[in-house]
PDB file of C-alpha atoms in Angstrom:
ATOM      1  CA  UNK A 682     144.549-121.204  50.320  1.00  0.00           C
ATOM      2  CA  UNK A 683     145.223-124.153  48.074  1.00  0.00           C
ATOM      3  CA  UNK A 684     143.375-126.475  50.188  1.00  0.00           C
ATOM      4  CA  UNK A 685     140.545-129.295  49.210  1.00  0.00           C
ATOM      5  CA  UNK A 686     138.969-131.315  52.096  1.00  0.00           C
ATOM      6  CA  UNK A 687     137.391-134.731  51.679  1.00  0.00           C
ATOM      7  CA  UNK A 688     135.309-136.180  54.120  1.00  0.00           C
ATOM      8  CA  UNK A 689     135.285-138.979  56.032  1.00  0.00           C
ATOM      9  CA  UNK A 690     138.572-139.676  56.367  1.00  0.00           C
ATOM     10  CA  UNK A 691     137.980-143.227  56.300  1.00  0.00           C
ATOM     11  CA  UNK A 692     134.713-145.321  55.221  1.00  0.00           C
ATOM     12  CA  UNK A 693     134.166-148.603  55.772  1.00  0.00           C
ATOM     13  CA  UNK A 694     130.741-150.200  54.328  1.00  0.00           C
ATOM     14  CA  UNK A 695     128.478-153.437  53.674  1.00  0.00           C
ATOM     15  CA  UNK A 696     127.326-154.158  50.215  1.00  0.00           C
ATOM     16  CA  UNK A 697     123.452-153.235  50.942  1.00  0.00           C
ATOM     17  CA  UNK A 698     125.052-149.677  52.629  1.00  0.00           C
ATOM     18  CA  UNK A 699     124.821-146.343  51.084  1.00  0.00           C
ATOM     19  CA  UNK A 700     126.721-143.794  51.708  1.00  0.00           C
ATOM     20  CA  UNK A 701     128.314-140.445  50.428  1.00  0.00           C
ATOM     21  CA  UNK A 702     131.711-138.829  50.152  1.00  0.00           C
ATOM     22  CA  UNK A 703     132.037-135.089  50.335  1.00  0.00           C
ATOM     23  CA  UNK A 704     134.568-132.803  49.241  1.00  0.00           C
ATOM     24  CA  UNK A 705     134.899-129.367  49.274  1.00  0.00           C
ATOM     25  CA  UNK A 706     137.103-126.279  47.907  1.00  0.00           C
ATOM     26  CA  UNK A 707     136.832-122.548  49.202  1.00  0.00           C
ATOM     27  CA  UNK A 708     139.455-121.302  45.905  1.00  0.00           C
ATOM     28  CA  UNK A 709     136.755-120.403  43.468  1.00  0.00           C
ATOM     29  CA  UNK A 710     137.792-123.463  41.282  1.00  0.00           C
ATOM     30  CA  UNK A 711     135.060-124.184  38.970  1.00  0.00           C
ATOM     31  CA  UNK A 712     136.081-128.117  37.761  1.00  0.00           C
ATOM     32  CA  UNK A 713     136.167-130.240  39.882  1.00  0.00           C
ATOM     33  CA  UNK A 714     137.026-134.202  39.911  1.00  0.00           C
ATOM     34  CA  UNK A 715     136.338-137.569  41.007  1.00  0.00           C
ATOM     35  CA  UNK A 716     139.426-140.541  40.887  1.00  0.00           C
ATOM     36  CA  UNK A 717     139.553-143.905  42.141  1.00  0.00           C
ATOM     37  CA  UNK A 718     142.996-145.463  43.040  1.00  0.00           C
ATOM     38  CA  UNK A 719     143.633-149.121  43.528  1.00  0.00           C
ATOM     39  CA  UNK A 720     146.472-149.839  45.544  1.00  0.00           C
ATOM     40  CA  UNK A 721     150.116-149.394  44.260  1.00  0.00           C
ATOM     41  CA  UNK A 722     147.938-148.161  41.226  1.00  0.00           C
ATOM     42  CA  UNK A 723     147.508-144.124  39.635  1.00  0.00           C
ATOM     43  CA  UNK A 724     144.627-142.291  40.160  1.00  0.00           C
ATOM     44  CA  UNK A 725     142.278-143.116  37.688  1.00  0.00           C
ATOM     45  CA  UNK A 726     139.924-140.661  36.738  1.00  0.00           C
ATOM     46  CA  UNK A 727     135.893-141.060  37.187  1.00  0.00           C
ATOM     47  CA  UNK A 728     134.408-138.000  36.590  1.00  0.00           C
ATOM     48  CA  UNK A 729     134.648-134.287  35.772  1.00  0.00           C
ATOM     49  CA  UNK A 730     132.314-131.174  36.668  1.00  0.00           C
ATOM     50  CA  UNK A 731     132.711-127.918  35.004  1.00  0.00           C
ATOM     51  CA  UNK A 732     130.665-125.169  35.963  1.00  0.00           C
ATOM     52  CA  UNK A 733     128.469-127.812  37.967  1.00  0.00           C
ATOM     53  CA  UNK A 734     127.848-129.843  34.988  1.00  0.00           C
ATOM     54  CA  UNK A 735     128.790-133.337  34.365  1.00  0.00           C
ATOM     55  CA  UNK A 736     131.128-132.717  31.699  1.00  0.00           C
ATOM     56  CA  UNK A 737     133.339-136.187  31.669  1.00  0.00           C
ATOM     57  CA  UNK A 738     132.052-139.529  33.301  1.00  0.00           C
ATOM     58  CA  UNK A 739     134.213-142.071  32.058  1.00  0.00           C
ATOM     59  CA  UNK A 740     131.995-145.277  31.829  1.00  0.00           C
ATOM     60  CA  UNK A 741     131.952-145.308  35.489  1.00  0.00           C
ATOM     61  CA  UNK A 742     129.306-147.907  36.804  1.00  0.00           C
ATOM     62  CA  UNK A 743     125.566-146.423  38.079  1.00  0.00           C
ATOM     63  CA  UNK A 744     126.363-147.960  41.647  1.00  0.00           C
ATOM     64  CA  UNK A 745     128.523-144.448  41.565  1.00  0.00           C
ATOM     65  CA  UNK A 746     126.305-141.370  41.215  1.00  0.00           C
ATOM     66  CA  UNK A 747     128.091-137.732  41.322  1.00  0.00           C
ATOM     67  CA  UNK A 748     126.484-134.425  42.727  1.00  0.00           C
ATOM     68  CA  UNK A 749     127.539-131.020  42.372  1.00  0.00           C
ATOM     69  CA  UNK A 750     125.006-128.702  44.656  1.00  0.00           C
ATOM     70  CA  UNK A 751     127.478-125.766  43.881  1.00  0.00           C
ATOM     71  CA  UNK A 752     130.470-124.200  42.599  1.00  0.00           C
ATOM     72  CA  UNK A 753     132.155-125.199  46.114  1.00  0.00           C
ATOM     73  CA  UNK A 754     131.124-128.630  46.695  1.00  0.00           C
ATOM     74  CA  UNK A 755     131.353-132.653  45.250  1.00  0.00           C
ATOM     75  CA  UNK A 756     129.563-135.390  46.626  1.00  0.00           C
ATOM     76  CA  UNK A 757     130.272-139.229  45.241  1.00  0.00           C
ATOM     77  CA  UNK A 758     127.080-141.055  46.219  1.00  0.00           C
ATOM     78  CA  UNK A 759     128.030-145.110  46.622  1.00  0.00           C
ATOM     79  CA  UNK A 760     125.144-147.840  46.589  1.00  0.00           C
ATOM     80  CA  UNK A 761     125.219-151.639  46.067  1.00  0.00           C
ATOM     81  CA  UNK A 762     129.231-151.481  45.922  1.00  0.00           C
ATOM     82  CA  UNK A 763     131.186-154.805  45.678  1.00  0.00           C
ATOM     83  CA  UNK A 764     134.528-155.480  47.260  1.00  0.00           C
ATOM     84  CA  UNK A 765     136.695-154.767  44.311  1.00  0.00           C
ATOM     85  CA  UNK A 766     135.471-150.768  44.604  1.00  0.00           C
ATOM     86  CA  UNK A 767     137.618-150.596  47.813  1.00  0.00           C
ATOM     87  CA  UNK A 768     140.014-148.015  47.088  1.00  0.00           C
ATOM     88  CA  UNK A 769     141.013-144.364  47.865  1.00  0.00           C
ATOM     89  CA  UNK A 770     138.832-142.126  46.225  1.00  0.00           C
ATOM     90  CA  UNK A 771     140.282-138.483  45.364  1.00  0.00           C
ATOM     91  CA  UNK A 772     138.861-135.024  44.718  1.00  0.00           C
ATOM     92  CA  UNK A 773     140.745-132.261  42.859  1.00  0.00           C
ATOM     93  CA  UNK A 774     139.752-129.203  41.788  1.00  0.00           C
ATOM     94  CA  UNK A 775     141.058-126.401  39.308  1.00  0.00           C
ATOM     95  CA  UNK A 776     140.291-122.821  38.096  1.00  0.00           C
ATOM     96  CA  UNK A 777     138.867-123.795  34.782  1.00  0.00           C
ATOM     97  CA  UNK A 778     138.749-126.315  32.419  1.00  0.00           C
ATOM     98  CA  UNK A 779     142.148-124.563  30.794  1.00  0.00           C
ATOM     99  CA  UNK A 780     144.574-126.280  29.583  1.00  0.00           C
ATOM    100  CA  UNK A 781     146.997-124.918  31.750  1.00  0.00           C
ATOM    101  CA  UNK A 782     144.855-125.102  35.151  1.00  0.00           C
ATOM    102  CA  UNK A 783     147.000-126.766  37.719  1.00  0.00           C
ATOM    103  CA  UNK A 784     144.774-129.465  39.179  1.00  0.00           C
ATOM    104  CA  UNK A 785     144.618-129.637  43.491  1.00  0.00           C
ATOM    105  CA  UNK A 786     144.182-132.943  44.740  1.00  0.00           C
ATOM    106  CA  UNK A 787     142.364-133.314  48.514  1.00  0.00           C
ATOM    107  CA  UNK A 788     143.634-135.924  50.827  1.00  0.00           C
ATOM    108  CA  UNK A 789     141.225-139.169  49.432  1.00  0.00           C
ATOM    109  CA  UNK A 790     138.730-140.641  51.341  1.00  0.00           C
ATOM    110  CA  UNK A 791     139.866-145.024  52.431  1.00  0.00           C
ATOM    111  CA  UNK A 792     136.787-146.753  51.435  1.00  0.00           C
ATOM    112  CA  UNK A 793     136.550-150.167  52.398  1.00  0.00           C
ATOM    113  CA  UNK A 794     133.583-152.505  50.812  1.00  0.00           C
ATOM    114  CA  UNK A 795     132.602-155.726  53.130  1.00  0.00           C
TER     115      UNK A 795
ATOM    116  CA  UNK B1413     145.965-139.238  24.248  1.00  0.00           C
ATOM    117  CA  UNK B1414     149.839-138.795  24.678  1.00  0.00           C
ATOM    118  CA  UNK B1415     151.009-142.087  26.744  1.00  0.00           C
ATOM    119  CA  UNK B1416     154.113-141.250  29.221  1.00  0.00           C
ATOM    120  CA  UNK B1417     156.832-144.063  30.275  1.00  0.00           C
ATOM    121  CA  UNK B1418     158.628-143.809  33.451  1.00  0.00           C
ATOM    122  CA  UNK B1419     161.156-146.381  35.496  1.00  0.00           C
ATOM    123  CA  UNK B1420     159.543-148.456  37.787  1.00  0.00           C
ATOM    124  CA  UNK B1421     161.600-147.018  40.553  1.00  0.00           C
ATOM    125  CA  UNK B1422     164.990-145.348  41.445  1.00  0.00           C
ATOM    126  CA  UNK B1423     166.958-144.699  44.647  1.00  0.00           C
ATOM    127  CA  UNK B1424     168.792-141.441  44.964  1.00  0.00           C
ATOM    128  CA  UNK B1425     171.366-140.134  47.927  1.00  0.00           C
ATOM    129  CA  UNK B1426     170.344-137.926  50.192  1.00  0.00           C
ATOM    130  CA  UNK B1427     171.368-134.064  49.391  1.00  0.00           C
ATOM    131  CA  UNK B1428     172.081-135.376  45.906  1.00  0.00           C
ATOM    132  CA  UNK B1429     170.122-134.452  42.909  1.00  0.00           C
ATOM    133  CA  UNK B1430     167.468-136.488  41.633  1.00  0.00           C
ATOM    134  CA  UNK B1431     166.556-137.160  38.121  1.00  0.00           C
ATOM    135  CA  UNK B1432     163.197-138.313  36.872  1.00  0.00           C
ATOM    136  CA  UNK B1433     163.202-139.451  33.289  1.00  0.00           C
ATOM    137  CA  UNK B1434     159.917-139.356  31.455  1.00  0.00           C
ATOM    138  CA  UNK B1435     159.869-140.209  27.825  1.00  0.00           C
ATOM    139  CA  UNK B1436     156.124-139.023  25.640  1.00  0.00           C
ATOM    140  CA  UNK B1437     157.155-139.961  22.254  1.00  0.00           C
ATOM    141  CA  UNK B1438     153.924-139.327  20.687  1.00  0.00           C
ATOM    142  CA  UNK B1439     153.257-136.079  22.722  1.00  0.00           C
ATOM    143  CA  UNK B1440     151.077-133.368  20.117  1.00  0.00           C
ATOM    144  CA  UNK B1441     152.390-129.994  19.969  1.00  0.00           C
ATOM    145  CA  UNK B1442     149.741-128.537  22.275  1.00  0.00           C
ATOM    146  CA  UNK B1443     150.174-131.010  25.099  1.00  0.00           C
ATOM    147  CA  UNK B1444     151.479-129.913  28.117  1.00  0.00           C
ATOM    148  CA  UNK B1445     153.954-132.208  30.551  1.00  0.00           C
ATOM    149  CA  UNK B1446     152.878-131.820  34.461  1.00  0.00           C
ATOM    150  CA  UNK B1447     154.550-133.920  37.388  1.00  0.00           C
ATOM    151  CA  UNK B1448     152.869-134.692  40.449  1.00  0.00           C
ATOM    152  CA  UNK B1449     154.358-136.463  43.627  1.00  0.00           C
ATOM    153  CA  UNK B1450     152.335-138.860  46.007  1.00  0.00           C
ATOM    154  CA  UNK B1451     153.345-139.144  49.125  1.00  0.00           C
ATOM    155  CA  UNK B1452     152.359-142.361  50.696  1.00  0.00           C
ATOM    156  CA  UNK B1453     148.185-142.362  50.988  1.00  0.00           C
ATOM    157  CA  UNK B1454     147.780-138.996  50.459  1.00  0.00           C
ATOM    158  CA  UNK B1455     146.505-136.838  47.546  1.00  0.00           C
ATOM    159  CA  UNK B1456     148.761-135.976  44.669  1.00  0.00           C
ATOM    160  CA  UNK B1457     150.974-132.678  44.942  1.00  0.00           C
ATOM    161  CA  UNK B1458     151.256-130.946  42.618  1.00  0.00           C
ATOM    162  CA  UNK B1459     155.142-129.991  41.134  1.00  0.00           C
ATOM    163  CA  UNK B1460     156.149-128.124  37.929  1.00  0.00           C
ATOM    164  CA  UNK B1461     154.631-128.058  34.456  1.00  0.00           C
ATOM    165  CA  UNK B1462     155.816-127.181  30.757  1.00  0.00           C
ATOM    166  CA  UNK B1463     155.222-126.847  27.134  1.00  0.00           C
ATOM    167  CA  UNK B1464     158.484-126.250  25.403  1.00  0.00           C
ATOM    168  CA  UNK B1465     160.712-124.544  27.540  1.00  0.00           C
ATOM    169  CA  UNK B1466     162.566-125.866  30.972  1.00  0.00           C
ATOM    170  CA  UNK B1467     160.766-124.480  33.981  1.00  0.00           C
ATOM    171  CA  UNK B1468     162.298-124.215  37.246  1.00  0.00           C
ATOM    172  CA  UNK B1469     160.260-123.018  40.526  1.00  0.00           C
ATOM    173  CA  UNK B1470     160.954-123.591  43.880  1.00  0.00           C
ATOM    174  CA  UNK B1471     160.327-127.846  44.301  1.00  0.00           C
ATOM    175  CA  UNK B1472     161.900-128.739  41.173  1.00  0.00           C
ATOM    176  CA  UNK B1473     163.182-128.470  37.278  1.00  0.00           C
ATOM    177  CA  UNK B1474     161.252-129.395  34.262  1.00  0.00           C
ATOM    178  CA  UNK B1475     163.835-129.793  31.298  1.00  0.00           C
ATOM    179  CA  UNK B1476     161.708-131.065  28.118  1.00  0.00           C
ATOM    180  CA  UNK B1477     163.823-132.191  25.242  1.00  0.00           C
ATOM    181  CA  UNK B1478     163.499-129.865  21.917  1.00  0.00           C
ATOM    182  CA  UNK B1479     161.692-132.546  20.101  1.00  0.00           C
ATOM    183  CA  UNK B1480     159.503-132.486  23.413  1.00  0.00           C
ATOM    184  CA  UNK B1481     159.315-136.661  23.279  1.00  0.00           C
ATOM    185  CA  UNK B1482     161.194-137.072  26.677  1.00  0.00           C
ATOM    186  CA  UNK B1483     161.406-134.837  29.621  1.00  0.00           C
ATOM    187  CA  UNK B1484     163.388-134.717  33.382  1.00  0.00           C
ATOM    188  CA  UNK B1485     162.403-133.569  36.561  1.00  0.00           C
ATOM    189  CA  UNK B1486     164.987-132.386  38.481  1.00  0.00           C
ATOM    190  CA  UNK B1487     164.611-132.072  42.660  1.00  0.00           C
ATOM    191  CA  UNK B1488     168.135-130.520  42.954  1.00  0.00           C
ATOM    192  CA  UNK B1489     168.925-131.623  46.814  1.00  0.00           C
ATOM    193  CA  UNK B1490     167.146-134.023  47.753  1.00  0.00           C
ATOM    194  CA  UNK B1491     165.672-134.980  51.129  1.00  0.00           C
ATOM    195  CA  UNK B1492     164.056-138.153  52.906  1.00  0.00           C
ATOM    196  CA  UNK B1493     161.011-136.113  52.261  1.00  0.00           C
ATOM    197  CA  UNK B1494     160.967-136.096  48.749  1.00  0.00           C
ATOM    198  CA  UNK B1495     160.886-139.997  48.920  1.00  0.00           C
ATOM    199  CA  UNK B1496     157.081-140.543  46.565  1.00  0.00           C
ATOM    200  CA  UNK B1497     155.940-141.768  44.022  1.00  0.00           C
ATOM    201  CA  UNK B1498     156.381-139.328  41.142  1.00  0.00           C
ATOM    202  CA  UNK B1499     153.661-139.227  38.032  1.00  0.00           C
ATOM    203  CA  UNK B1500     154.566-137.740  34.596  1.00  0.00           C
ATOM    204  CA  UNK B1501     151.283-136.660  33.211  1.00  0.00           C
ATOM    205  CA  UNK B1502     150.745-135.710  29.372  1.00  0.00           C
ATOM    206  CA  UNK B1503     147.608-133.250  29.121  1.00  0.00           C
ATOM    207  CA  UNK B1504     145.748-132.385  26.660  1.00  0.00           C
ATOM    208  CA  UNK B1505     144.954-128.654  25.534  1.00  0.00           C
ATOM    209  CA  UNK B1506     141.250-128.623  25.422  1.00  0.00           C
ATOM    210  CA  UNK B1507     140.330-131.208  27.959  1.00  0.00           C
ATOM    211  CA  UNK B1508     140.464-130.967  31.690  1.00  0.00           C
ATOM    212  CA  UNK B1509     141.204-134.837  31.954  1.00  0.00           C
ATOM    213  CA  UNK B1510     144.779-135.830  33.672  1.00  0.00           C
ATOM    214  CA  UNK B1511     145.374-139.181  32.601  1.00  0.00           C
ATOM    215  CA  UNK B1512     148.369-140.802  35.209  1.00  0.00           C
ATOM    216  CA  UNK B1513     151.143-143.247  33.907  1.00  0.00           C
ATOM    217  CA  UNK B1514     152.257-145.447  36.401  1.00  0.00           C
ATOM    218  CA  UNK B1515     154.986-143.170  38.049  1.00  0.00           C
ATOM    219  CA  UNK B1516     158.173-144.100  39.199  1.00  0.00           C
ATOM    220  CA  UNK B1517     158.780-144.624  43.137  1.00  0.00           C
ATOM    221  CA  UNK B1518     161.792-142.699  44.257  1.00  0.00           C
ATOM    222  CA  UNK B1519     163.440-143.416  47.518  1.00  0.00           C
ATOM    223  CA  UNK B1520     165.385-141.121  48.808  1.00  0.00           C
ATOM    224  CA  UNK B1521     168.681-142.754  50.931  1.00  0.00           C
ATOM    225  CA  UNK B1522     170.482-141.657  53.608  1.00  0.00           C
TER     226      UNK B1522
END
């Protein structure tokens, strides 16, 4: 099973909203990932756990908080987003932080910001 | 970290092969090539990956030049499926970070 689910599918939200995204892996990867993509854009990359630690977070913006309860889950905790954060935000996850781990990439969460 | 160049976009006949040029002229010697494919809104796929030596595995070919500074990904028969945008992605050894160049958008023609 090479499979990562992100949840909701689709997210719209006001400005004063918070809200979470959730993904999940059952494969026993130990990174996992957060990327933003704009559209027609590449994923850019927001944040990296390894071994539920915050090991990357690259100068992403405190209205974005990450959470790693355990080795199987990643939350994204949005607050106070603007308009220009709507995008579709991706989770991947890999065996290790090796240089030859294959990353897996869930299906992205549509987040819309009113 | 190693930068990647790719076409904007290419077209490619259906059942034909397609070839995906990447050059990574200032690739290290410990950097590995992967290629991804995105299929319209959904989550990058994963396709091949190589240091040195050509790969092949069941999507595709990975041939990487000897001085390693371009690269080609090779679907050998391609389908309307395989129409995506395709990412070249330079990684480097002791970081877990996958930095994406802007791909190139293959459509695949009938």
């Amino acid at each position: 099973d090479t499979e990562v689910t992100q949840t909701p599918k689709h997210l719209v939200m006001g400005m004063t909203n918070k809200k979470s995204l959730k993904c999940e892996q059952h494969m026993g990867h130990r990174a996992m990932y957060w990327y933003k993509q704009k559209a027609k854009k590449p994923p850019e990359l927001m944040f990296v756990y390894s071994y539920e630690k915050l090991s990357i977070n690259e100068s992403v913006p405190s209205r974005f908080s990450p959470e790693c309860p355990n080795s199987s889950l990643l939350n994204l905790h949005l607050h106070a987003l603007q308009p220009e954060d709507s995008a579709l935000y991706l989770c991947a996850s890999s065996l290790d932080s090796s240089s030859t781990d294959t990353q897996y990439f869930g299906p992205g969460t549509r987040l819309t910001v009113l | 970290d190693a930068k990647t160049t790719q076409p904007p976009s290419m077209d490619c006949a259906e059942g034909r092969a397609a070839n995906l040029p990447c050059n990574h002229s200032t690739i290290s010697g410990n950097e590995y090539v992967y290629w991804y494919r995105q299929i319209h809104s959904q989550g990058p796929q994963y396709i091949i990956h190589g240091l040195k030596n050509n790969e092949t595995n069941e999507m595709a070919s990975l041939i990487i030049t000897e001085d390693r500074k371009s690269s080609t990904l090779i679907l050998p028969h391609a389908t309307l499926r395989d129409t995506a945008v395709y990412y070249c992605i330079v990684r480097v050894y002791t970081g877990n970070q996958f930095y994406f160049g802007t791909g190139t958008s293959l459509t695949v023609i009938p």
